[in-house]
Every structure is written in structure tokens, then in C-alpha cells.
Short mmCIF file of N, CA and C in Angstrom, two decimals:
data_model
loop_
_atom_site.label_atom_id
_atom_site.label_comp_id
_atom_site.label_asym_id
_atom_site.label_seq_id
_atom_site.Cartn_x
_atom_site.Cartn_y
_atom_site.Cartn_z
N UNK S 1025 0.85 -1.17 0.00
CA UNK S 1025 0.00 0.00 0.00
C UNK S 1025 0.90 1.24 0.00
N UNK S 1026 0.60 2.21 -0.80
CA UNK S 1026 1.38 3.44 -0.84
C UNK S 1026 0.92 4.39 0.24
N UNK S 1027 1.68 5.45 0.46
CA UNK S 1027 1.37 6.40 1.51
C UNK S 1027 0.07 7.17 1.27
N UNK S 1028 -0.40 7.23 0.03
CA UNK S 1028 -1.65 7.94 -0.25
C UNK S 1028 -2.88 7.10 0.06
N UNK S 1029 -2.69 5.90 0.60
CA UNK S 1029 -3.81 5.06 1.01
C UNK S 1029 -4.39 4.20 -0.09
N UNK S 1030 -3.82 4.25 -1.28
CA UNK S 1030 -4.34 3.46 -2.40
C UNK S 1030 -3.60 2.13 -2.43
N UNK S 1031 -4.34 1.08 -2.51
CA UNK S 1031 -3.75 -0.25 -2.57
C UNK S 1031 -3.37 -0.54 -4.02
N UNK S 1032 -2.09 -0.56 -4.31
CA UNK S 1032 -1.63 -0.80 -5.67
C UNK S 1032 -1.57 -2.28 -6.02
N UNK S 1033 -1.89 -3.15 -5.08
CA UNK S 1033 -1.88 -4.58 -5.35
C UNK S 1033 -3.18 -5.05 -5.98
N UNK S 1034 -4.17 -4.19 -6.08
CA UNK S 1034 -5.45 -4.57 -6.66
C UNK S 1034 -5.34 -4.63 -8.17
N UNK S 1035 -5.89 -5.67 -8.77
CA UNK S 1035 -5.93 -5.81 -10.22
C UNK S 1035 -7.35 -6.18 -10.61
N UNK S 1036 -7.77 -5.77 -11.80
CA UNK S 1036 -9.07 -6.29 -12.24
C UNK S 1036 -8.88 -7.75 -12.61
N UNK S 1037 -9.96 -8.47 -12.79
CA UNK S 1037 -9.92 -9.92 -12.96
C UNK S 1037 -8.93 -10.40 -14.01
N UNK S 1038 -8.88 -9.72 -15.14
CA UNK S 1038 -8.08 -10.23 -16.26
C UNK S 1038 -6.65 -9.71 -16.27
N UNK S 1039 -6.39 -8.57 -15.64
CA UNK S 1039 -5.06 -7.99 -15.73
C UNK S 1039 -4.00 -8.88 -15.08
N UNK S 1040 -4.36 -9.61 -14.07
CA UNK S 1040 -3.40 -10.49 -13.40
C UNK S 1040 -2.89 -11.58 -14.35
N UNK S 1041 -3.75 -12.06 -15.26
CA UNK S 1041 -3.32 -13.07 -16.22
C UNK S 1041 -2.38 -12.45 -17.26
N UNK S 1042 -2.69 -11.23 -17.67
CA UNK S 1042 -1.89 -10.58 -18.70
C UNK S 1042 -0.48 -10.29 -18.21
N UNK S 1043 -0.32 -10.05 -16.90
CA UNK S 1043 0.98 -9.68 -16.36
C UNK S 1043 1.87 -10.88 -16.08
N UNK S 1044 1.32 -12.04 -15.93
CA UNK S 1044 2.12 -13.22 -15.62
C UNK S 1044 2.86 -13.69 -16.86
N UNK S 1045 4.16 -13.90 -16.73
CA UNK S 1045 4.95 -14.29 -17.90
C UNK S 1045 4.65 -15.72 -18.34
N UNK S 1046 4.13 -16.56 -17.42
CA UNK S 1046 3.84 -17.94 -17.79
C UNK S 1046 2.44 -18.11 -18.38
N UNK S 1047 1.71 -17.01 -18.51
CA UNK S 1047 0.36 -17.09 -19.07
C UNK S 1047 0.42 -17.30 -20.58
N UNK S 1048 -0.08 -18.44 -21.02
CA UNK S 1048 -0.12 -18.73 -22.45
C UNK S 1048 -1.50 -18.44 -23.02
N UNK S 1049 -2.40 -17.90 -22.19
CA UNK S 1049 -3.73 -17.56 -22.66
C UNK S 1049 -4.45 -18.78 -23.19
N UNK S 1050 -4.89 -18.69 -24.42
CA UNK S 1050 -5.62 -19.79 -25.06
C UNK S 1050 -4.87 -20.29 -26.28
N UNK S 1051 -3.54 -20.28 -26.21
CA UNK S 1051 -2.74 -20.65 -27.38
C UNK S 1051 -2.42 -22.13 -27.45
N UNK S 1052 -2.86 -22.91 -26.46
CA UNK S 1052 -2.62 -24.35 -26.48
C UNK S 1052 -3.44 -25.05 -27.56
N UNK S 1053 -3.00 -26.23 -27.95
CA UNK S 1053 -3.65 -26.98 -29.02
C UNK S 1053 -5.11 -27.33 -28.68
N UNK S 1054 -5.35 -27.85 -27.49
CA UNK S 1054 -6.71 -28.23 -27.10
C UNK S 1054 -7.63 -27.02 -27.09
N UNK S 1055 -7.16 -25.94 -26.50
CA UNK S 1055 -7.96 -24.72 -26.43
C UNK S 1055 -8.30 -24.21 -27.83
N UNK S 1056 -7.30 -24.19 -28.70
CA UNK S 1056 -7.51 -23.72 -30.07
C UNK S 1056 -8.55 -24.57 -30.80
N UNK S 1057 -8.43 -25.89 -30.66
CA UNK S 1057 -9.36 -26.78 -31.36
C UNK S 1057 -10.79 -26.58 -30.88
N UNK S 1058 -11.00 -26.48 -29.56
CA UNK S 1058 -12.37 -26.32 -29.05
C UNK S 1058 -12.95 -24.95 -29.38
N UNK S 1059 -12.16 -23.90 -29.20
CA UNK S 1059 -12.64 -22.55 -29.51
C UNK S 1059 -13.01 -22.44 -30.98
N UNK S 1060 -12.25 -23.12 -31.83
CA UNK S 1060 -12.50 -23.05 -33.27
C UNK S 1060 -13.51 -24.07 -33.78
N UNK S 1061 -14.15 -24.81 -32.87
CA UNK S 1061 -15.30 -25.59 -33.30
C UNK S 1061 -15.22 -27.09 -33.26
N UNK S 1062 -14.16 -27.68 -32.71
CA UNK S 1062 -14.12 -29.14 -32.63
C UNK S 1062 -15.25 -29.62 -31.73
N UNK S 1063 -15.99 -30.62 -32.20
CA UNK S 1063 -17.14 -31.14 -31.45
C UNK S 1063 -16.68 -32.05 -30.32
N UNK S 1064 -17.37 -31.94 -29.17
CA UNK S 1064 -17.11 -32.86 -28.06
C UNK S 1064 -18.39 -33.27 -27.34
N UNK S 1065 -19.49 -32.61 -27.63
CA UNK S 1065 -20.76 -32.94 -26.98
C UNK S 1065 -21.50 -34.03 -27.75
N UNK S 1066 -22.29 -34.79 -27.04
CA UNK S 1066 -23.12 -35.79 -27.72
C UNK S 1066 -24.32 -35.10 -28.35
N UNK S 1067 -24.98 -35.78 -29.26
CA UNK S 1067 -26.13 -35.21 -29.96
C UNK S 1067 -27.29 -34.90 -29.01
N UNK S 1068 -27.37 -35.62 -27.89
CA UNK S 1068 -28.50 -35.42 -26.99
C UNK S 1068 -28.19 -34.43 -25.87
N UNK S 1069 -27.16 -33.59 -26.03
CA UNK S 1069 -26.84 -32.59 -25.03
C UNK S 1069 -28.00 -31.63 -24.85
N UNK S 1070 -28.33 -31.37 -23.61
CA UNK S 1070 -29.37 -30.39 -23.32
C UNK S 1070 -29.06 -29.73 -21.99
N UNK S 1071 -29.19 -28.44 -21.97
CA UNK S 1071 -28.95 -27.69 -20.74
C UNK S 1071 -30.08 -27.96 -19.75
N UNK S 1072 -29.72 -28.01 -18.46
CA UNK S 1072 -30.74 -28.16 -17.44
C UNK S 1072 -31.50 -26.84 -17.34
N UNK S 1073 -32.83 -26.90 -17.42
CA UNK S 1073 -33.64 -25.70 -17.40
C UNK S 1073 -34.61 -25.74 -16.24
N UNK S 1074 -34.56 -24.76 -15.33
CA UNK S 1074 -35.53 -24.75 -14.25
C UNK S 1074 -36.95 -24.60 -14.78
N UNK S 1075 -37.90 -25.18 -14.08
CA UNK S 1075 -39.31 -25.15 -14.52
C UNK S 1075 -39.86 -23.73 -14.64
N UNK S 1076 -39.66 -22.92 -13.63
CA UNK S 1076 -40.28 -21.59 -13.63
C UNK S 1076 -39.25 -20.49 -13.86
N UNK S 1077 -38.36 -20.68 -14.79
CA UNK S 1077 -37.31 -19.72 -15.10
C UNK S 1077 -37.91 -18.48 -15.75
N UNK S 1078 -37.59 -17.32 -15.19
CA UNK S 1078 -38.05 -16.06 -15.78
C UNK S 1078 -36.87 -15.37 -16.45
N UNK S 1079 -37.18 -14.46 -17.36
CA UNK S 1079 -36.13 -13.73 -18.06
C UNK S 1079 -35.55 -12.60 -17.21
N UNK S 1080 -36.21 -12.24 -16.15
CA UNK S 1080 -35.74 -11.14 -15.33
C UNK S 1080 -36.19 -11.32 -13.89
N UNK S 1081 -35.56 -10.56 -13.01
CA UNK S 1081 -36.04 -10.48 -11.64
C UNK S 1081 -36.15 -9.02 -11.28
N UNK S 1082 -37.03 -8.72 -10.40
CA UNK S 1082 -37.23 -7.36 -9.95
C UNK S 1082 -36.62 -7.24 -8.56
N UNK S 1083 -35.76 -6.26 -8.38
CA UNK S 1083 -35.10 -6.07 -7.10
C UNK S 1083 -35.60 -4.78 -6.46
N UNK S 1084 -35.90 -4.84 -5.20
CA UNK S 1084 -36.27 -3.63 -4.47
C UNK S 1084 -35.13 -3.32 -3.51
N UNK S 1085 -34.75 -2.06 -3.47
CA UNK S 1085 -33.68 -1.65 -2.58
C UNK S 1085 -34.27 -0.98 -1.36
N UNK S 1086 -33.40 -0.67 -0.40
CA UNK S 1086 -33.88 0.00 0.79
C UNK S 1086 -34.27 1.45 0.52
N UNK S 1087 -34.04 1.93 -0.70
CA UNK S 1087 -34.44 3.28 -1.06
C UNK S 1087 -35.77 3.28 -1.80
N UNK S 1088 -36.49 2.18 -1.72
CA UNK S 1088 -37.83 2.03 -2.30
C UNK S 1088 -37.85 2.22 -3.82
N UNK S 1089 -36.74 1.94 -4.45
CA UNK S 1089 -36.71 1.96 -5.91
C UNK S 1089 -36.72 0.53 -6.38
N UNK S 1090 -37.28 0.34 -7.53
CA UNK S 1090 -37.30 -1.01 -8.08
C UNK S 1090 -36.37 -1.04 -9.29
N UNK S 1091 -35.51 -2.04 -9.31
CA UNK S 1091 -34.59 -2.21 -10.43
C UNK S 1091 -34.91 -3.53 -11.11
N UNK S 1092 -34.79 -3.53 -12.40
CA UNK S 1092 -34.97 -4.76 -13.16
C UNK S 1092 -33.58 -5.30 -13.51
N UNK S 1093 -33.33 -6.54 -13.15
CA UNK S 1093 -32.07 -7.20 -13.48
C UNK S 1093 -32.41 -8.31 -14.46
N UNK S 1094 -31.89 -8.21 -15.67
CA UNK S 1094 -32.14 -9.24 -16.67
C UNK S 1094 -31.21 -10.41 -16.41
N UNK S 1095 -31.71 -11.60 -16.52
CA UNK S 1095 -30.91 -12.80 -16.34
C UNK S 1095 -30.36 -13.25 -17.68
N UNK S 1096 -29.21 -13.87 -17.65
CA UNK S 1096 -28.62 -14.41 -18.86
C UNK S 1096 -29.50 -15.54 -19.36
N UNK S 1097 -29.91 -15.48 -20.57
CA UNK S 1097 -30.74 -16.54 -21.13
C UNK S 1097 -30.01 -17.13 -22.33
N UNK S 1098 -29.91 -18.42 -22.34
CA UNK S 1098 -29.20 -19.10 -23.42
C UNK S 1098 -30.20 -19.79 -24.32
N UNK S 1099 -29.82 -19.90 -25.56
CA UNK S 1099 -30.65 -20.60 -26.52
C UNK S 1099 -29.71 -21.53 -27.28
N UNK S 1100 -29.88 -22.83 -27.09
CA UNK S 1100 -28.95 -23.79 -27.70
C UNK S 1100 -28.78 -23.61 -29.20
N UNK S 1101 -29.76 -23.07 -29.89
CA UNK S 1101 -29.66 -22.89 -31.33
C UNK S 1101 -28.80 -21.72 -31.72
N UNK S 1102 -28.33 -20.93 -30.75
CA UNK S 1102 -27.61 -19.70 -31.04
C UNK S 1102 -26.10 -19.91 -31.16
N UNK S 1103 -25.54 -20.76 -30.33
CA UNK S 1103 -24.09 -20.93 -30.28
C UNK S 1103 -23.55 -21.58 -31.55
N UNK S 1104 -22.37 -21.11 -31.97
CA UNK S 1104 -21.79 -21.60 -33.21
C UNK S 1104 -21.07 -22.93 -33.06
N UNK S 1105 -20.67 -23.29 -31.84
CA UNK S 1105 -19.99 -24.57 -31.66
C UNK S 1105 -20.20 -25.08 -30.23
N UNK S 1106 -19.70 -26.27 -29.95
CA UNK S 1106 -19.92 -26.91 -28.65
C UNK S 1106 -19.32 -26.10 -27.49
N UNK S 1107 -18.13 -25.55 -27.68
CA UNK S 1107 -17.51 -24.76 -26.62
C UNK S 1107 -18.40 -23.59 -26.21
N UNK S 1108 -18.87 -22.84 -27.19
CA UNK S 1108 -19.72 -21.68 -26.89
C UNK S 1108 -21.09 -22.11 -26.38
N UNK S 1109 -21.58 -23.26 -26.83
CA UNK S 1109 -22.85 -23.79 -26.34
C UNK S 1109 -22.78 -24.02 -24.83
N UNK S 1110 -21.74 -24.70 -24.39
CA UNK S 1110 -21.56 -24.97 -22.96
C UNK S 1110 -21.31 -23.66 -22.20
N UNK S 1111 -20.51 -22.78 -22.77
CA UNK S 1111 -20.22 -21.50 -22.13
C UNK S 1111 -21.50 -20.69 -21.93
N UNK S 1112 -22.34 -20.58 -22.97
CA UNK S 1112 -23.61 -19.83 -22.86
C UNK S 1112 -24.53 -20.47 -21.83
N UNK S 1113 -24.63 -21.80 -21.87
CA UNK S 1113 -25.52 -22.48 -20.93
C UNK S 1113 -25.03 -22.33 -19.49
N UNK S 1114 -23.74 -22.42 -19.30
CA UNK S 1114 -23.20 -22.25 -17.95
C UNK S 1114 -23.36 -20.81 -17.47
N UNK S 1115 -23.26 -19.86 -18.38
CA UNK S 1115 -23.49 -18.46 -18.00
C UNK S 1115 -24.92 -18.28 -17.51
N UNK S 1116 -25.85 -18.95 -18.17
CA UNK S 1116 -27.25 -18.84 -17.78
C UNK S 1116 -27.49 -19.43 -16.40
N UNK S 1117 -27.06 -20.65 -16.18
CA UNK S 1117 -27.37 -21.32 -14.90
C UNK S 1117 -26.57 -20.74 -13.73
N UNK S 1118 -25.51 -20.00 -14.01
CA UNK S 1118 -24.69 -19.43 -12.94
C UNK S 1118 -24.93 -17.94 -12.75
N UNK S 1119 -25.94 -17.40 -13.43
CA UNK S 1119 -26.21 -15.95 -13.38
C UNK S 1119 -24.98 -15.13 -13.76
N UNK S 1120 -24.20 -15.66 -14.68
CA UNK S 1120 -23.02 -14.99 -15.25
C UNK S 1120 -21.93 -14.68 -14.23
N UNK S 1121 -21.86 -15.41 -13.15
CA UNK S 1121 -20.77 -15.24 -12.17
C UNK S 1121 -19.57 -16.05 -12.66
N UNK S 1122 -18.44 -15.36 -12.95
CA UNK S 1122 -17.30 -16.04 -13.56
C UNK S 1122 -16.83 -17.30 -12.83
N UNK S 1123 -16.71 -17.29 -11.52
CA UNK S 1123 -16.20 -18.48 -10.83
C UNK S 1123 -17.17 -19.65 -10.95
N UNK S 1124 -18.48 -19.38 -11.01
CA UNK S 1124 -19.45 -20.45 -11.20
C UNK S 1124 -19.46 -20.96 -12.64
N UNK S 1125 -19.22 -20.05 -13.58
CA UNK S 1125 -19.11 -20.46 -14.98
C UNK S 1125 -17.95 -21.43 -15.12
N UNK S 1126 -16.80 -21.10 -14.50
CA UNK S 1126 -15.63 -21.98 -14.55
C UNK S 1126 -15.96 -23.38 -14.03
N UNK S 1127 -16.63 -23.45 -12.89
CA UNK S 1127 -17.00 -24.74 -12.30
C UNK S 1127 -17.91 -25.52 -13.24
N UNK S 1128 -18.91 -24.84 -13.79
CA UNK S 1128 -19.88 -25.48 -14.68
C UNK S 1128 -19.21 -26.00 -15.96
N UNK S 1129 -18.43 -25.16 -16.62
CA UNK S 1129 -17.77 -25.57 -17.87
C UNK S 1129 -16.80 -26.72 -17.59
N UNK S 1130 -16.05 -26.62 -16.50
CA UNK S 1130 -15.12 -27.69 -16.14
C UNK S 1130 -15.83 -29.02 -15.95
N UNK S 1131 -17.04 -28.97 -15.41
CA UNK S 1131 -17.83 -30.19 -15.22
C UNK S 1131 -18.05 -30.89 -16.57
N UNK S 1132 -18.42 -30.12 -17.59
CA UNK S 1132 -18.65 -30.71 -18.92
C UNK S 1132 -17.35 -31.16 -19.57
N UNK S 1133 -16.30 -30.37 -19.43
CA UNK S 1133 -15.03 -30.74 -20.04
C UNK S 1133 -14.45 -32.00 -19.40
N UNK S 1134 -14.52 -32.10 -18.08
CA UNK S 1134 -14.02 -33.30 -17.39
C UNK S 1134 -14.83 -34.53 -17.76
N UNK S 1135 -16.12 -34.35 -17.94
CA UNK S 1135 -16.99 -35.46 -18.36
C UNK S 1135 -16.52 -36.04 -19.69
N UNK S 1136 -15.92 -35.20 -20.53
CA UNK S 1136 -15.42 -35.63 -21.84
C UNK S 1136 -13.90 -35.78 -21.85
N UNK S 1137 -13.30 -35.86 -20.65
CA UNK S 1137 -11.84 -36.04 -20.50
C UNK S 1137 -11.03 -35.00 -21.25
N UNK S 1138 -11.45 -33.74 -21.16
CA UNK S 1138 -10.75 -32.65 -21.82
C UNK S 1138 -10.03 -31.83 -20.77
N UNK S 1139 -8.71 -31.71 -20.93
CA UNK S 1139 -7.88 -30.94 -20.01
C UNK S 1139 -7.70 -29.53 -20.57
N UNK S 1140 -8.62 -28.65 -20.25
CA UNK S 1140 -8.65 -27.28 -20.78
C UNK S 1140 -7.93 -26.35 -19.82
N UNK S 1141 -7.20 -25.40 -20.34
CA UNK S 1141 -6.44 -24.45 -19.52
C UNK S 1141 -7.37 -23.62 -18.63
N UNK S 1142 -7.14 -23.64 -17.30
CA UNK S 1142 -7.95 -22.82 -16.40
C UNK S 1142 -7.81 -21.33 -16.69
N UNK S 1143 -6.62 -20.91 -17.11
CA UNK S 1143 -6.41 -19.50 -17.45
C UNK S 1143 -7.25 -19.11 -18.65
N UNK S 1144 -7.27 -19.95 -19.66
CA UNK S 1144 -8.07 -19.68 -20.86
C UNK S 1144 -9.55 -19.62 -20.50
N UNK S 1145 -10.02 -20.58 -19.74
CA UNK S 1145 -11.42 -20.59 -19.35
C UNK S 1145 -11.78 -19.34 -18.55
N UNK S 1146 -10.88 -18.91 -17.67
CA UNK S 1146 -11.12 -17.69 -16.89
C UNK S 1146 -11.22 -16.45 -17.77
N UNK S 1147 -10.50 -16.43 -18.88
CA UNK S 1147 -10.62 -15.31 -19.82
C UNK S 1147 -12.06 -15.20 -20.33
N UNK S 1148 -12.62 -16.33 -20.74
CA UNK S 1148 -13.98 -16.34 -21.28
C UNK S 1148 -15.03 -16.08 -20.21
N UNK S 1149 -14.87 -16.68 -19.04
CA UNK S 1149 -15.87 -16.47 -17.98
C UNK S 1149 -15.83 -15.03 -17.48
N UNK S 1150 -14.65 -14.43 -17.41
CA UNK S 1150 -14.55 -13.02 -17.01
C UNK S 1150 -15.14 -12.11 -18.08
N UNK S 1151 -14.98 -12.49 -19.35
CA UNK S 1151 -15.61 -11.73 -20.44
C UNK S 1151 -17.13 -11.76 -20.29
N UNK S 1152 -17.68 -12.93 -19.98
CA UNK S 1152 -19.13 -13.03 -19.79
C UNK S 1152 -19.56 -12.19 -18.60
N UNK S 1153 -18.79 -12.24 -17.52
CA UNK S 1153 -19.10 -11.40 -16.36
C UNK S 1153 -19.07 -9.92 -16.71
N UNK S 1154 -18.08 -9.51 -17.48
CA UNK S 1154 -17.97 -8.12 -17.93
C UNK S 1154 -19.18 -7.75 -18.79
N UNK S 1155 -19.54 -8.61 -19.72
CA UNK S 1155 -20.70 -8.34 -20.59
C UNK S 1155 -21.99 -8.27 -19.79
N UNK S 1156 -22.11 -9.14 -18.79
CA UNK S 1156 -23.31 -9.15 -17.95
C UNK S 1156 -23.44 -7.85 -17.19
N UNK S 1157 -22.33 -7.33 -16.68
CA UNK S 1157 -22.36 -6.08 -15.93
C UNK S 1157 -22.48 -4.88 -16.86
N UNK S 1158 -21.66 -4.83 -17.90
CA UNK S 1158 -21.61 -3.66 -18.78
C UNK S 1158 -22.74 -3.61 -19.79
N UNK S 1159 -23.27 -4.77 -20.16
CA UNK S 1159 -24.24 -4.84 -21.26
C UNK S 1159 -25.47 -5.65 -20.86
N UNK S 1160 -25.86 -5.56 -19.62
CA UNK S 1160 -26.93 -6.42 -19.10
C UNK S 1160 -28.20 -6.35 -19.93
N UNK S 1161 -28.66 -5.15 -20.19
CA UNK S 1161 -29.93 -4.99 -20.91
C UNK S 1161 -29.82 -5.49 -22.35
N UNK S 1162 -28.69 -5.23 -22.99
CA UNK S 1162 -28.51 -5.61 -24.39
C UNK S 1162 -28.29 -7.11 -24.57
N UNK S 1163 -27.68 -7.77 -23.59
CA UNK S 1163 -27.24 -9.15 -23.77
C UNK S 1163 -28.03 -10.20 -23.01
N UNK S 1164 -28.81 -9.81 -22.04
CA UNK S 1164 -29.43 -10.80 -21.15
C UNK S 1164 -30.33 -11.78 -21.89
N UNK S 1165 -31.13 -11.31 -22.80
CA UNK S 1165 -32.07 -12.21 -23.48
C UNK S 1165 -31.49 -12.87 -24.72
N UNK S 1166 -30.51 -12.22 -25.33
CA UNK S 1166 -29.95 -12.76 -26.56
C UNK S 1166 -28.52 -12.26 -26.71
N UNK S 1167 -27.55 -13.16 -26.50
CA UNK S 1167 -26.15 -12.77 -26.61
C UNK S 1167 -25.70 -12.58 -28.05
N UNK S 1168 -26.56 -12.90 -28.99
CA UNK S 1168 -26.16 -12.83 -30.40
C UNK S 1168 -26.84 -11.69 -31.17
N UNK S 1169 -27.52 -10.79 -30.48
CA UNK S 1169 -28.12 -9.67 -31.21
C UNK S 1169 -27.06 -8.58 -31.45
N UNK S 1170 -27.34 -7.69 -32.38
CA UNK S 1170 -26.37 -6.67 -32.76
C UNK S 1170 -26.03 -5.71 -31.62
N UNK S 1171 -27.03 -5.35 -30.81
CA UNK S 1171 -26.79 -4.44 -29.68
C UNK S 1171 -25.84 -5.06 -28.67
N UNK S 1172 -26.04 -6.34 -28.38
CA UNK S 1172 -25.17 -7.04 -27.43
C UNK S 1172 -23.75 -7.12 -27.97
N UNK S 1173 -23.62 -7.49 -29.23
CA UNK S 1173 -22.28 -7.61 -29.83
C UNK S 1173 -21.55 -6.27 -29.80
N UNK S 1174 -22.26 -5.18 -30.14
CA UNK S 1174 -21.64 -3.85 -30.15
C UNK S 1174 -21.21 -3.43 -28.75
N UNK S 1175 -22.07 -3.65 -27.77
CA UNK S 1175 -21.75 -3.28 -26.39
C UNK S 1175 -20.59 -4.11 -25.85
N UNK S 1176 -20.61 -5.42 -26.08
CA UNK S 1176 -19.53 -6.29 -25.61
C UNK S 1176 -18.21 -5.93 -26.27
N UNK S 1177 -18.27 -5.64 -27.55
CA UNK S 1177 -17.05 -5.26 -28.27
C UNK S 1177 -16.47 -3.98 -27.69
N UNK S 1178 -17.33 -3.01 -27.42
CA UNK S 1178 -16.90 -1.72 -26.89
C UNK S 1178 -16.33 -1.84 -25.48
N UNK S 1179 -16.96 -2.64 -24.63
CA UNK S 1179 -16.61 -2.65 -23.21
C UNK S 1179 -15.72 -3.80 -22.76
N UNK S 1180 -15.72 -4.92 -23.47
CA UNK S 1180 -15.08 -6.12 -22.90
C UNK S 1180 -14.18 -6.90 -23.86
N UNK S 1181 -14.37 -6.79 -25.16
CA UNK S 1181 -13.72 -7.69 -26.11
C UNK S 1181 -12.21 -7.53 -26.17
N UNK S 1182 -11.70 -6.30 -26.13
CA UNK S 1182 -10.25 -6.07 -26.21
C UNK S 1182 -9.55 -6.77 -25.04
N UNK S 1183 -10.15 -6.71 -23.85
CA UNK S 1183 -9.57 -7.37 -22.68
C UNK S 1183 -9.57 -8.89 -22.87
N UNK S 1184 -10.63 -9.42 -23.49
CA UNK S 1184 -10.68 -10.86 -23.77
C UNK S 1184 -9.54 -11.26 -24.71
N UNK S 1185 -9.34 -10.50 -25.77
CA UNK S 1185 -8.25 -10.82 -26.71
C UNK S 1185 -6.89 -10.74 -26.02
N UNK S 1186 -6.68 -9.72 -25.20
CA UNK S 1186 -5.41 -9.60 -24.47
C UNK S 1186 -5.20 -10.78 -23.54
N UNK S 1187 -6.25 -11.20 -22.86
CA UNK S 1187 -6.16 -12.31 -21.92
C UNK S 1187 -5.88 -13.63 -22.65
N UNK S 1188 -6.57 -13.86 -23.76
CA UNK S 1188 -6.42 -15.12 -24.49
C UNK S 1188 -5.12 -15.18 -25.29
N UNK S 1189 -4.50 -14.02 -25.51
CA UNK S 1189 -3.28 -13.91 -26.32
C UNK S 1189 -3.54 -14.30 -27.78
N UNK S 1190 -4.77 -14.11 -28.22
CA UNK S 1190 -5.14 -14.41 -29.60
C UNK S 1190 -5.42 -13.12 -30.34
N UNK S 1191 -5.19 -13.14 -31.65
CA UNK S 1191 -5.45 -11.95 -32.47
C UNK S 1191 -6.92 -11.82 -32.83
N UNK S 1192 -7.61 -12.94 -32.90
CA UNK S 1192 -9.03 -12.94 -33.28
C UNK S 1192 -9.68 -14.19 -32.69
N UNK S 1193 -11.00 -14.14 -32.60
CA UNK S 1193 -11.77 -15.29 -32.13
C UNK S 1193 -12.92 -15.53 -33.09
N UNK S 1194 -13.33 -16.77 -33.26
CA UNK S 1194 -14.48 -17.03 -34.12
C UNK S 1194 -15.75 -16.45 -33.49
N UNK S 1195 -16.70 -16.10 -34.32
CA UNK S 1195 -17.98 -15.60 -33.83
C UNK S 1195 -18.65 -16.70 -33.02
N UNK S 1196 -19.04 -16.41 -31.78
CA UNK S 1196 -19.68 -17.44 -30.96
C UNK S 1196 -21.11 -17.76 -31.40
N UNK S 1197 -21.65 -16.94 -32.29
CA UNK S 1197 -23.04 -17.11 -32.73
C UNK S 1197 -23.10 -17.65 -34.15
N UNK S 1198 -24.17 -18.38 -34.44
CA UNK S 1198 -24.36 -18.92 -35.80
C UNK S 1198 -24.64 -17.82 -36.78
#
């Protein structure tokens, strides 16, 4: 901590990965193959869907204001490949919390004996968390609409590319 009271040890979620010299991002062979569309899910894959799932929740604060919080909603027909399908579904069931997304995605990858880089996965889950916070209204119901893509690109995409150490990523939407 410096004398001005500011803690200089604080980093945002993704900056810590970018600063580590051993961070290879998503440049490994397995990560590249899955991100670029290699299939690993069975044909009967289906996300678990709660019975009474709503698209939004209404929050009341102690200041008697009501806020609408849109929930991440996934649509299996939207994702361009298996990796993004699992990522979108895990974002939905975890309310876009990055650490829960990591746990959920790892569950599917381990089920298929895939050893995926935790650093790479954290890049994507943090990107989803960023999009959920920065672009909640635009992205909650449909991550593949133009408004969501524009907002995510403006607020979160550059950090994702820096974290993954990739120059470009395939479109996650069909």
C-alpha cells in the first residue's frame, strides 16, 4: 500500500493473467481446437432448465426503488460450436458469475476427459461477467443480437483478446 492510502496490489480480474509471464492464454492446441469448433458434446446434449425460469427479476432496494435485473438466457440454437454452447448455458445457470461459470464448464469438459487451460477458461468467464455487468440490458435475453455484440465489443472484447493472447476469435453465434 502506498502512503496515499491506495492499494496498488489490486488488479481487475483479467489484468493479473496478462501480467504473468507464464500465461499462455488460449494458445494451447486443445484450447484452439475447441474454440475453433471441434465437437465434443453428444447429440442429446441439453442444458438443465428450471421449470419456472423467468427472463428477469425485480429487485427492491432500501431506497424504495425497483430495479430490473435481466438474467442471462441461453438458446442452444444460437451458439456456433460446442464450446460456446456450454459457455452460454453455464453463463445462464450461474447468473453470469465467472467463478461459477468456470465450475460449470469444467464439469462438462471433465466429463469428456478434456484438459482445458484454467487460465483460458477464466478469460472467457470473465468476459461473460464483464458483458453481464456492462451490457446487461442488451445481452441478457440474446447474446447474439447486434446491440449485445456492439456493447460487448466496446466494453469487454479487447480485454478478452489480451487475456487469451489471440489476435481474433471465431464468432460465438451462428
